[in-house]
XYZ file of C-alpha atoms in Angstrom:
680
model
C 0.000 0.000 0.000
C 2.837 2.385 0.809
C 4.401 1.663 -2.579
C 1.048 2.305 -4.313
C 0.625 5.637 -2.490
C 4.172 6.661 -3.359
C 3.506 5.825 -7.011
C 0.412 8.023 -7.004
C 2.391 10.839 -5.449
C 5.127 10.538 -8.075
C 2.582 10.497 -10.908
C 0.881 13.550 -9.446
C 4.170 15.410 -9.067
C 5.130 14.476 -12.610
C 1.901 15.993 -13.907
C 2.551 19.160 -11.916
C 6.041 19.316 -13.386
C 4.757 18.944 -16.939
C 2.119 21.628 -16.368
C 4.759 23.847 -14.814
C 6.949 23.515 -17.905
C 3.999 24.326 -20.151
C 3.004 27.282 -17.989
C 6.550 28.629 -18.127
C 6.690 28.237 -21.883
C 3.439 30.173 -22.336
C 4.434 32.765 -19.721
C 7.766 33.353 -21.421
C 6.084 33.851 -24.804
C 3.537 36.232 -23.287
C 6.269 38.274 -21.627
C 8.326 38.500 -24.831
C 5.233 39.568 -26.776
C 4.268 42.191 -24.189
C 7.781 43.620 -23.901
C 8.000 43.936 -27.686
C 4.499 45.042 -28.662
C 2.635 46.503 -25.656
C 1.925 50.226 -25.771
C 3.654 50.804 -22.441
C 5.511 47.683 -21.251
C 6.678 47.512 -17.641
C 9.741 45.732 -16.292
C 9.290 42.324 -14.699
C 10.229 43.270 -11.146
C 9.033 43.137 -7.528
C 6.058 45.396 -8.303
C 4.802 42.812 -10.771
C 5.381 40.030 -8.233
C 3.355 41.777 -5.548
C 0.473 42.637 -7.902
C 0.252 39.146 -9.404
C 0.555 37.360 -6.046
C -1.978 39.555 -4.233
C -4.490 39.450 -7.084
C -4.077 35.684 -7.455
C -4.678 35.112 -3.745
C -7.711 37.413 -3.826
C -9.206 35.287 -6.594
C -8.501 32.021 -4.803
C -9.823 33.167 -1.418
C -11.743 36.415 -1.735
C -13.638 35.907 1.550
C -10.583 34.788 3.535
C -12.239 31.592 4.756
C -10.327 29.007 2.744
C -6.632 29.332 3.619
C -5.171 29.461 7.116
C -2.626 32.051 8.166
C 0.138 29.423 8.121
C -0.809 28.309 4.593
C -0.858 31.908 3.408
C 2.548 32.582 4.930
C 3.992 29.548 3.152
C 2.656 30.796 -0.158
C 3.779 34.345 0.641
C 7.396 33.256 0.316
C 6.746 33.629 -3.430
C 5.309 37.159 -3.149
C 8.584 38.900 -4.045
C 10.028 36.071 -6.110
C 7.609 35.646 -9.018
C 9.589 38.030 -11.226
C 12.743 36.004 -10.621
C 10.937 32.742 -11.418
C 9.674 34.194 -14.688
C 13.136 35.332 -15.745
C 14.571 31.941 -14.742
C 11.691 30.114 -16.523
C 11.019 28.166 -13.352
C 7.293 27.672 -12.735
C 7.532 24.991 -10.075
C 6.037 27.527 -7.646
C 2.636 26.680 -9.190
C 2.879 23.294 -7.449
C 2.608 25.056 -4.088
C -0.514 26.979 -5.113
C -2.188 23.924 -6.642
C -1.406 21.741 -3.614
C -2.528 24.386 -1.112
C -5.731 25.089 -3.053
C -6.619 21.394 -3.371
C -5.944 20.822 0.317
C -8.057 23.833 1.320
C -10.954 22.784 -0.928
C -10.919 19.201 0.399
C -10.825 20.520 3.955
C -13.727 22.854 3.220
C -15.736 19.945 1.814
C -14.992 17.874 4.912
C -16.094 20.718 7.195
C -19.293 21.278 5.190
C -20.111 17.554 5.281
C -19.656 17.579 9.061
C -21.619 20.693 9.991
C -24.404 19.912 7.546
C -25.546 17.210 9.977
C -25.575 19.576 12.962
C -28.504 21.663 14.176
C -27.872 25.411 13.935
C -28.586 27.790 16.811
C -30.080 31.074 15.556
C -30.301 32.745 18.962
C -26.649 33.413 19.740
C -24.878 36.756 20.014
C -22.562 35.919 17.105
C -22.097 38.672 14.530
C -20.799 38.924 10.987
C -18.540 41.807 9.983
C -18.272 43.514 6.618
C -15.397 45.405 5.076
C -14.771 47.290 1.839
C -11.157 46.166 2.005
C -10.053 42.544 2.055
C -9.724 40.933 5.458
C -6.245 39.615 6.345
C -5.340 35.938 6.060
C -5.351 35.415 9.821
C -7.329 32.218 10.468
C -6.012 29.227 12.374
C -7.175 25.802 11.219
C -9.220 25.387 14.397
C -11.180 28.564 13.467
C -12.375 27.366 10.064
C -15.346 25.335 11.280
C -16.590 28.228 13.425
C -16.176 30.690 10.544
C -18.053 28.468 8.113
C -20.879 27.906 10.594
C -21.310 31.660 10.903
C -21.145 32.217 7.148
C -23.680 29.492 6.394
C -26.052 30.606 9.131
C -25.995 34.083 7.631
C -26.617 32.701 4.110
C -29.536 30.614 5.358
C -31.134 33.528 7.213
C -30.654 35.815 4.220
C -32.206 33.268 1.837
C -35.258 32.938 4.103
C -35.493 36.738 4.330
C -35.740 36.919 0.535
C -38.938 34.873 0.560
C -41.244 37.547 1.979
C -41.465 41.037 3.440
C -43.719 39.708 6.228
C -41.543 38.827 9.208
C -44.422 37.353 11.253
C -45.388 34.982 8.452
C -41.797 33.796 8.020
C -41.441 33.303 11.784
C -44.528 31.072 11.858
C -43.058 28.792 9.186
C -39.418 29.277 10.170
C -38.692 25.685 11.166
C -39.820 24.246 7.835
C -38.241 27.064 5.830
C -34.948 26.672 7.690
C -34.798 22.962 6.935
C -35.410 23.412 3.199
C -33.153 26.454 2.897
C -30.333 24.821 4.830
C -30.418 21.857 2.435
C -30.335 24.219 -0.565
C -27.462 26.344 0.819
C -25.340 23.318 1.702
C -26.064 21.601 -1.610
C -24.948 24.702 -3.496
C -21.754 25.147 -1.458
C -20.814 21.465 -1.654
C -21.560 21.422 -5.364
C -19.273 24.408 -5.949
C -16.421 22.760 -4.068
C -16.938 19.436 -5.849
C -17.086 21.244 -9.192
C -13.706 22.863 -8.545
C -12.144 19.622 -7.343
C -13.479 17.571 -10.255
C -12.918 20.127 -13.010
C -12.542 18.327 -16.339
C -9.607 20.548 -17.231
C -8.142 20.062 -13.759
C -7.331 22.538 -11.011
C -3.834 22.938 -12.464
C -5.276 24.157 -15.782
C -7.793 26.493 -14.123
C -5.125 28.045 -11.913
C -2.699 28.311 -14.815
C -5.255 30.228 -16.927
C -6.085 32.516 -14.022
C -2.416 33.185 -13.247
C -1.535 33.943 -16.883
C -4.436 36.364 -17.193
C -3.475 38.170 -13.969
C 0.095 38.463 -15.260
C -1.275 40.157 -18.401
C -3.508 42.578 -16.480
C -0.478 43.919 -14.606
C 0.462 45.796 -17.773
C -3.047 47.226 -18.118
C -6.567 45.967 -17.340
C -7.415 45.316 -21.002
C -4.473 43.071 -21.818
C -5.698 39.511 -21.262
C -4.712 35.901 -21.793
C -7.223 33.892 -23.823
C -7.608 30.162 -24.169
C -9.203 29.158 -27.533
C -12.682 28.949 -25.932
C -12.329 32.322 -24.216
C -11.104 33.912 -27.443
C -14.001 32.463 -29.414
C -16.517 33.652 -26.814
C -15.004 37.160 -26.825
C -15.102 37.423 -30.624
C -18.691 36.151 -30.731
C -19.718 39.057 -28.536
C -18.405 41.551 -31.111
C -20.265 40.078 -34.055
C -23.909 39.941 -35.092
C -23.497 36.757 -37.110
C -22.223 33.882 -35.004
C -23.042 30.333 -33.987
C -26.088 30.311 -31.761
C -28.448 27.920 -29.993
C -31.313 30.249 -30.855
C -32.358 31.042 -27.319
C -31.729 33.792 -24.805
C -31.409 33.152 -21.084
C -32.036 35.236 -17.985
C -32.512 34.882 -14.215
C -35.836 34.447 -12.456
C -36.728 35.650 -8.941
C -35.186 32.477 -7.476
C -31.897 33.324 -9.234
C -32.265 30.262 -11.466
C -31.192 30.473 -15.106
C -34.279 30.191 -17.288
C -35.152 30.331 -20.993
C -36.220 33.902 -21.707
C -36.673 33.875 -25.456
C -36.734 31.222 -28.209
C -35.597 32.598 -31.563
C -37.884 31.482 -34.404
C -36.055 29.272 -36.905
C -33.164 28.609 -34.533
C -31.902 25.237 -33.238
C -33.915 25.481 -29.982
C -37.135 26.323 -31.844
C -36.576 23.496 -34.364
C -36.161 20.969 -31.536
C -39.676 21.831 -30.278
C -38.453 20.915 -26.779
C -38.189 24.390 -25.224
C -40.720 26.724 -23.668
C -40.296 30.117 -22.074
C -39.319 29.871 -18.370
C -37.874 26.348 -18.664
C -35.200 26.099 -15.951
C -31.713 25.161 -17.193
C -30.179 22.683 -14.741
C -27.052 21.474 -16.527
C -24.893 22.427 -19.511
C -22.391 20.124 -21.242
C -20.422 19.878 -24.477
C -18.840 17.157 -26.594
C -15.442 17.676 -24.911
C -16.651 16.177 -21.651
C -17.118 19.520 -19.894
C -20.269 19.500 -17.777
C -21.540 22.119 -15.359
C -24.444 22.098 -12.939
C -25.923 25.585 -13.174
C -26.578 25.798 -9.416
C -22.915 25.600 -8.556
C -20.857 26.586 -11.607
C -19.743 30.133 -12.321
C -21.748 32.190 -14.794
C -18.502 32.690 -16.773
C -18.056 28.942 -17.321
C -21.697 28.429 -18.276
C -21.605 31.416 -20.622
C -18.388 30.194 -22.226
C -19.992 26.836 -23.021
C -23.248 28.304 -24.331
C -21.851 31.205 -26.354
C -18.388 30.152 -27.509
C -18.242 29.208 -31.198
C -15.744 26.464 -30.338
C -18.566 24.495 -28.699
C -20.636 23.605 -31.767
C -22.896 21.138 -29.947
C -24.355 21.738 -26.504
C -26.573 19.543 -24.361
C -28.946 21.431 -22.060
C -30.702 19.632 -19.229
C -33.924 21.498 -18.537
C -36.774 21.278 -16.040
C -40.264 21.906 -17.398
C -43.038 23.648 -15.469
C -44.597 20.259 -14.647
C -41.336 19.165 -13.018
C -40.211 16.829 -15.809
C -36.497 16.856 -16.527
C -35.089 16.210 -19.992
C -31.773 16.574 -21.808
C -31.788 18.220 -25.249
C -28.813 18.130 -27.632
C -28.585 21.227 -29.848
C -26.247 21.938 -32.747
C -25.445 25.625 -33.131
C -26.225 27.476 -36.350
C -25.098 30.824 -37.750
C -27.848 33.307 -36.937
C -28.308 37.047 -37.049
C -28.227 38.314 -33.474
C -30.944 40.996 -33.463
C -30.259 41.986 -29.853
C -26.785 43.192 -30.813
C -27.790 45.104 -33.974
C -28.371 48.772 -34.717
C -32.043 49.803 -34.734
C -33.974 53.033 -35.223
C -37.295 54.746 -34.463
C -39.141 57.978 -35.053
C -39.649 59.934 -31.811
C -42.236 62.701 -31.577
C -42.852 65.373 -28.974
C -43.534 68.818 -30.448
C -41.005 67.902 -33.125
C -40.064 64.813 -35.143
C -36.634 63.316 -34.704
C -34.822 60.105 -35.600
C -33.395 57.806 -32.953
C -30.617 55.268 -33.624
C -29.398 52.831 -30.981
C -25.918 51.313 -31.381
C -25.559 48.481 -28.792
C -21.919 47.833 -29.756
C -19.405 48.572 -32.512
C -19.741 45.145 -34.029
C -18.082 43.978 -37.209
C -17.705 40.912 -39.380
C -14.344 39.709 -38.087
C -14.404 36.539 -40.197
C -14.821 38.418 -43.455
C -17.941 36.537 -44.545
C -19.850 39.805 -45.136
C -18.962 43.469 -45.571
C -21.477 44.615 -43.004
C -20.665 46.251 -39.693
C -22.424 48.697 -37.420
C -21.374 51.777 -39.478
C -23.050 50.407 -42.613
C -26.118 49.527 -40.549
C -26.301 53.080 -39.176
C -26.087 54.484 -42.708
C -29.060 52.324 -43.733
C -31.097 53.500 -40.747
C -30.328 57.153 -41.581
C -31.634 56.646 -45.135
C -34.867 55.199 -43.705
C -35.299 58.002 -41.172
C -34.647 60.796 -43.662
C -37.493 59.493 -45.833
C -39.765 60.292 -42.872
C -38.596 63.939 -42.690
C -36.817 63.964 -39.314
C -35.737 67.336 -37.863
C -32.786 65.981 -35.897
C -30.999 62.778 -34.929
C -30.207 61.064 -31.602
C -27.358 58.526 -31.526
C -27.662 56.391 -28.381
C -24.367 54.975 -27.078
C -25.540 54.382 -23.511
C -24.063 51.095 -22.220
C -22.131 50.629 -25.486
C -18.852 49.075 -24.298
C -17.047 49.541 -27.624
C -15.860 46.964 -30.120
C -14.288 47.450 -33.528
C -12.292 50.666 -33.791
C -12.491 50.473 -37.589
C -16.266 50.732 -37.315
C -15.940 53.745 -34.994
C -13.625 55.438 -37.513
C -16.081 54.785 -40.357
C -18.993 56.034 -38.272
C -17.234 59.257 -37.257
C -16.318 59.900 -40.901
C -19.972 59.659 -41.879
C -20.822 62.813 -39.936
C -17.968 65.170 -40.819
C -17.107 66.493 -44.280
C -13.415 65.548 -44.140
C -10.393 65.896 -41.867
C -8.530 64.145 -39.047
C -10.621 62.003 -36.707
C -8.097 60.912 -34.120
C -4.416 60.408 -33.402
C -3.135 56.910 -32.678
C 0.149 56.503 -30.810
C 2.015 53.184 -30.617
C 4.677 51.868 -28.244
C 7.404 53.693 -30.225
C 5.443 56.930 -29.652
C 4.883 57.222 -33.380
C 1.790 59.271 -34.202
C -0.630 58.100 -36.866
C -3.260 60.692 -37.746
C -6.481 58.917 -38.724
C -8.336 60.897 -41.357
C -11.732 60.818 -42.980
C -10.815 60.891 -46.658
C -14.371 60.642 -47.997
C -15.815 64.095 -48.530
C -19.421 64.697 -47.569
C -21.528 63.232 -44.788
C -24.461 60.859 -44.463
C -26.499 63.359 -42.453
C -26.144 67.143 -42.126
C -28.801 67.966 -39.537
C -28.395 68.516 -35.768
C -27.261 65.529 -33.696
C -27.423 64.524 -30.030
C -25.148 61.730 -28.735
C -26.283 59.962 -25.541
C -23.548 58.467 -23.291
C -23.167 57.165 -19.737
C -20.551 55.569 -17.473
C -20.703 52.312 -19.436
C -20.001 53.974 -22.785
C -16.424 52.929 -23.480
C -13.546 52.717 -25.934
C -14.927 52.916 -29.501
C -17.975 54.786 -28.133
C -15.646 57.352 -26.581
C -13.561 57.536 -29.758
C -16.650 58.401 -31.810
C -18.093 60.798 -29.194
C -14.802 62.684 -28.898
C -14.687 63.308 -32.649
C -18.275 64.536 -32.700
C -17.574 66.829 -29.746
C -14.290 68.238 -31.089
C -15.871 69.087 -34.436
C -18.932 70.613 -32.709
C -20.852 68.129 -34.854
C -23.052 66.921 -32.004
C -24.108 67.864 -28.511
C -23.031 65.158 -26.061
C -25.465 64.563 -23.191
C -25.702 62.123 -20.280
C -22.987 61.281 -17.742
C -19.201 60.952 -17.977
C -18.054 57.947 -20.010
C -15.856 55.105 -18.764
C -12.460 56.574 -19.698
C -10.792 53.884 -21.839
C -8.660 55.325 -24.649
C -6.586 52.324 -25.641
C -6.753 49.874 -28.525
C -6.263 46.130 -28.371
C -5.576 43.384 -30.892
C -5.727 39.611 -30.405
C -2.421 37.875 -31.191
C -1.719 34.118 -31.114
C 1.400 33.114 -29.196
C 2.108 30.531 -31.884
C 0.834 31.158 -35.417
C 0.874 27.436 -36.235
C -0.795 26.016 -33.113
C -3.378 28.795 -32.531
C -3.903 27.509 -28.976
C -3.052 30.464 -26.759
C -3.841 34.107 -27.416
C -3.208 37.504 -25.860
C -5.540 40.457 -26.240
C -2.814 43.074 -26.217
C -2.978 46.846 -25.770
C -0.933 48.128 -28.694
C -2.008 51.742 -29.134
C -3.520 54.666 -27.333
C -5.841 57.060 -29.100
C -5.937 60.804 -28.633
C -8.427 63.437 -29.647
C -7.522 65.686 -32.574
C -6.801 68.350 -29.948
C -3.978 66.167 -28.541
C -5.892 65.462 -25.352
C -6.573 61.908 -24.178
C -9.839 60.845 -22.603
C -8.011 57.965 -20.845
C -9.183 57.968 -17.194
C -10.847 61.358 -17.741
C -13.605 60.035 -19.997
C -15.831 62.075 -22.298
C -17.341 64.951 -20.329
C -20.871 65.633 -21.644
C -21.755 69.104 -22.895
C -24.935 68.706 -20.867
C -24.738 66.527 -17.739
C -27.858 64.626 -16.745
C -28.399 62.726 -13.469
C -28.086 58.946 -13.891
C -29.029 56.335 -11.289
C -26.012 54.590 -9.663
C -23.631 56.880 -11.573
C -21.180 57.473 -8.715
C -20.747 53.740 -8.065
C -20.351 52.765 -11.734
C -16.970 51.096 -12.256
C -14.902 53.275 -14.562
C -11.333 53.049 -15.849
C -9.987 55.015 -12.886
C -11.069 52.112 -10.628
C -8.426 49.776 -12.099
C -5.041 49.711 -10.350
C -3.094 49.154 -13.555
C -4.952 51.552 -15.869
C -2.852 53.629 -18.279
C -2.510 57.252 -17.238
C -4.164 60.318 -18.728
C -1.905 62.644 -20.707
C -1.800 65.144 -23.560
C 0.370 65.142 -26.674
C 1.463 67.781 -29.143
C 0.012 66.864 -32.515
C 0.132 68.202 -36.060
C -3.491 67.274 -36.691
C -5.313 70.273 -38.170
C -9.076 70.361 -38.104
C -11.846 72.882 -38.647
C -14.647 72.558 -36.104
C -18.079 73.813 -37.043
C -19.356 77.000 -35.450
C -22.339 76.931 -33.128
C -23.083 80.478 -31.968
C -26.117 79.485 -29.896
C -24.496 76.522 -28.136
C -24.371 78.185 -24.695
C -28.014 79.223 -24.966
C -29.075 75.663 -25.838
C -27.075 74.296 -22.877
C -28.620 76.890 -20.535
C -32.153 75.998 -21.657
C -31.504 72.300 -21.036
C -29.923 72.913 -17.619
C -32.950 74.976 -16.586
C -35.333 72.268 -17.764
C -33.370 69.539 -15.927
C -33.318 71.662 -12.774
C -37.122 71.900 -12.863
C -37.673 68.254 -13.817
C -39.461 66.264 -11.137
C -37.961 62.993 -12.424
C -34.363 64.221 -12.620
C -34.673 65.733 -9.137
C -35.967 62.377 -7.884
C -32.928 60.666 -9.469
C -30.595 63.058 -7.634
C -32.335 62.423 -4.295
C -32.305 58.651 -4.849
C -28.615 58.739 -5.798
C -27.865 60.377 -2.441
C -29.492 57.393 -0.708
C -27.717 54.923 -3.001
C -24.364 56.535 -2.244
C -25.037 56.346 1.489
C -25.797 52.645 1.100
C -22.855 51.663 -1.105
C -20.110 54.086 -0.121
C -20.380 53.767 3.671
C -19.160 50.822 5.727
C -21.864 48.366 6.711
C -22.246 47.750 10.432
C -21.817 44.239 11.934
C -25.017 42.184 12.009
C -26.129 39.809 14.764
C -26.864 36.311 13.490
C -30.508 36.244 14.498
C -33.337 35.993 12.005
C -34.837 39.304 13.076
C -31.566 41.201 12.602
C -30.704 39.636 9.238
C -34.284 40.144 8.021
C -34.237 43.809 9.085
C -30.889 44.389 7.394
C -31.973 42.687 4.168
C -35.241 44.628 3.912
C -33.821 47.954 5.076
C -33.365 48.971 1.444
C -36.805 47.874 0.222
C -38.103 51.442 0.160
C -35.036 52.570 -1.797
C -35.511 49.834 -4.397
C -39.148 50.805 -4.760
C -37.967 54.338 -5.578
C -35.477 52.963 -8.112
C -38.196 50.780 -9.667
C -40.619 53.708 -9.836
C -38.024 55.871 -11.586
C -37.169 53.074 -14.015
C -40.857 52.580 -14.865
C -41.620 56.291 -15.358
C -42.803 56.946 -18.890
C -41.887 60.026 -20.885
C -44.290 62.094 -22.953
C -42.703 60.965 -26.225
C -44.454 59.003 -28.929
C -42.324 56.189 -30.383
C -43.052 55.118 -33.956
C -41.531 52.778 -36.497
C -40.148 54.349 -39.635
C -42.167 53.671 -42.771
C -39.838 50.991 -44.101
C -39.758 49.008 -40.836
C -43.561 49.033 -40.621
C -43.630 47.034 -43.847
C -40.796 44.777 -42.722
C -42.296 43.617 -39.420
C -45.988 43.297 -40.275
C -45.725 39.582 -41.166
C -42.919 38.593 -38.759
C -44.131 37.750 -35.234
C -40.589 37.552 -33.836
C -39.716 41.053 -35.085
C -43.048 42.273 -33.725
C -42.152 40.947 -30.261
C -38.732 42.630 -30.369
C -40.349 45.844 -31.603
C -42.870 45.887 -28.740
C -40.086 45.303 -26.211
C -37.906 48.123 -27.614
C -40.725 50.654 -27.808
C -41.718 49.863 -24.213
C -38.136 50.562 -23.055
C -37.774 53.770 -25.083
C -40.941 55.197 -23.550
C -39.184 54.913 -20.177
C -36.030 56.733 -21.310
C -35.910 60.255 -19.794
C -32.639 60.993 -21.608
C -34.296 60.495 -24.974
C -37.067 62.895 -23.975
C -34.499 65.530 -22.992
C -32.582 64.927 -26.243
C -35.772 65.633 -28.215
C -36.296 68.843 -26.221
C -32.697 69.947 -26.916
C -33.131 69.340 -30.660
C -36.334 71.389 -30.573
C -34.400 74.202 -28.817
C -31.692 73.904 -31.481
C -34.240 74.424 -34.255
C -35.919 77.311 -32.428
C -32.818 79.352 -31.511
C -31.180 78.834 -34.905
C -34.128 80.034 -37.003
């Protein structure tokens, strides 16, 4: 038996060694690529070691209830040595992380198995503490069981609290609810641990991928390591024509993943096995990867469902009658309507065109010539036939995409001239110009942005603002002014990729909106704006700066600009809805920006804490459901297009319903009316 155990140990160590060699080979290639091609490469030194180690440990044990202090200290011997290991091409240190992580997960499973059988006391004076900063790794092994008991008691009490706003009713049925909820909470936690321990790719592979990506993000938050699946999933998100199962998913009130929409003509619809609100229990592919939805990460599930590299997917679903069935679907190339440009006519004392650009998508595979810029041009042609008096371009929540599409789109609205200045790692300036004279639309334009408008959205908005071609309204954008390209580490193998930051873009004025973001000409209050994660939140973000450039441009004149801004500001100041947003934001900030007090682990205290914000969420919901006074209409061409297509009719109804609740669109219409009035 001893010999057998020793053999297993040697086999295990051999596998670690092989993975370590592979990790080092990939890491070395990544480092060479970054040092040669990154816009602003950094030396591999102690600063890198500290960042990578700390970030890696945060990912492995974010809640500080997995590793003991002694285990952390053993791993911390590598904290200042990772840079040396990388230079020496010695990745044996990964063995320590893999071993420690496996040991901690197995111990956690053992503890959960043990305390699951015990009765919990919900009348103690125990408390749980909260912190905006990470807790230290200070647990002794003897503390772990106590810590997990507290954590699970809190989770159970919180889950019960979610069931109703009536404390008395929950108290009456507490015993039964506690039993069912305890089973659910333990099942989920045990499933998550088992899923990590039995990962098809192996813990070594998962940790390797995580470590390599963290190494990349040290150079900037948008430089990332991609496995083939991750790369495929990322590219699919930037295209409107990709492999699809023909269904959209969402969460229900129980936080289960359910079928939200079945696309007519798609694989799911053809199977005739799916209905709206079917619960998805399990997802698997032909490679042997299988995830239970209740305990796998959303990232892993999403990667399986959306990545083009997984051509066949089996979904295990639960029907409303409780029946469970597995359905094998083969993906097909479909047009993703949710990600496409769309337009409407909006009326309120004037008639304007509205175009929504969800992302700057493109055909990266070259199978068509169509991208979002061409789609916008087509929508403009439709809208102009209906005699619009102005145009609104909506880039709210547009996270960017293809910079080529942003360049084409910007060129469509200026006569000719420089659009932006790109600077590479050698500090060489490349002035991007619009060489096509004329524009697709010459009337007044409003561009809507918010804190989630990023990258290509900011590129386009900056050009429109610098040329005085549009009035920018909303809230400050994200602040990402860098460009990335995806590069394989080995052209022949095409197995490992790096999304690499290779250039930084500057406005034609020489200013960069990196960190700073696009500052709207007219600022409007936006819910949750101060807690929106922007570029400045990232530790390794590139810095804001200004360059001297030879770009010469001729902005349009707008003599009544200040008057138009003043009229809007006055209207916003008097607006009941915008004032309500400001008041609600003050409450939101108090909730999110201040430290939460410790909570006693009694049902009454956890219930009170959980429902303390109910009134605030009712305010948020009321604001979100407030309808504007605008009338939303289809353009003449789209009316003909959708009249015999029930799927397009459903999408149309959904979009119109949302636009009626958009106060920023209503203000944009009012600004365009002011523009027409003051410039008569």
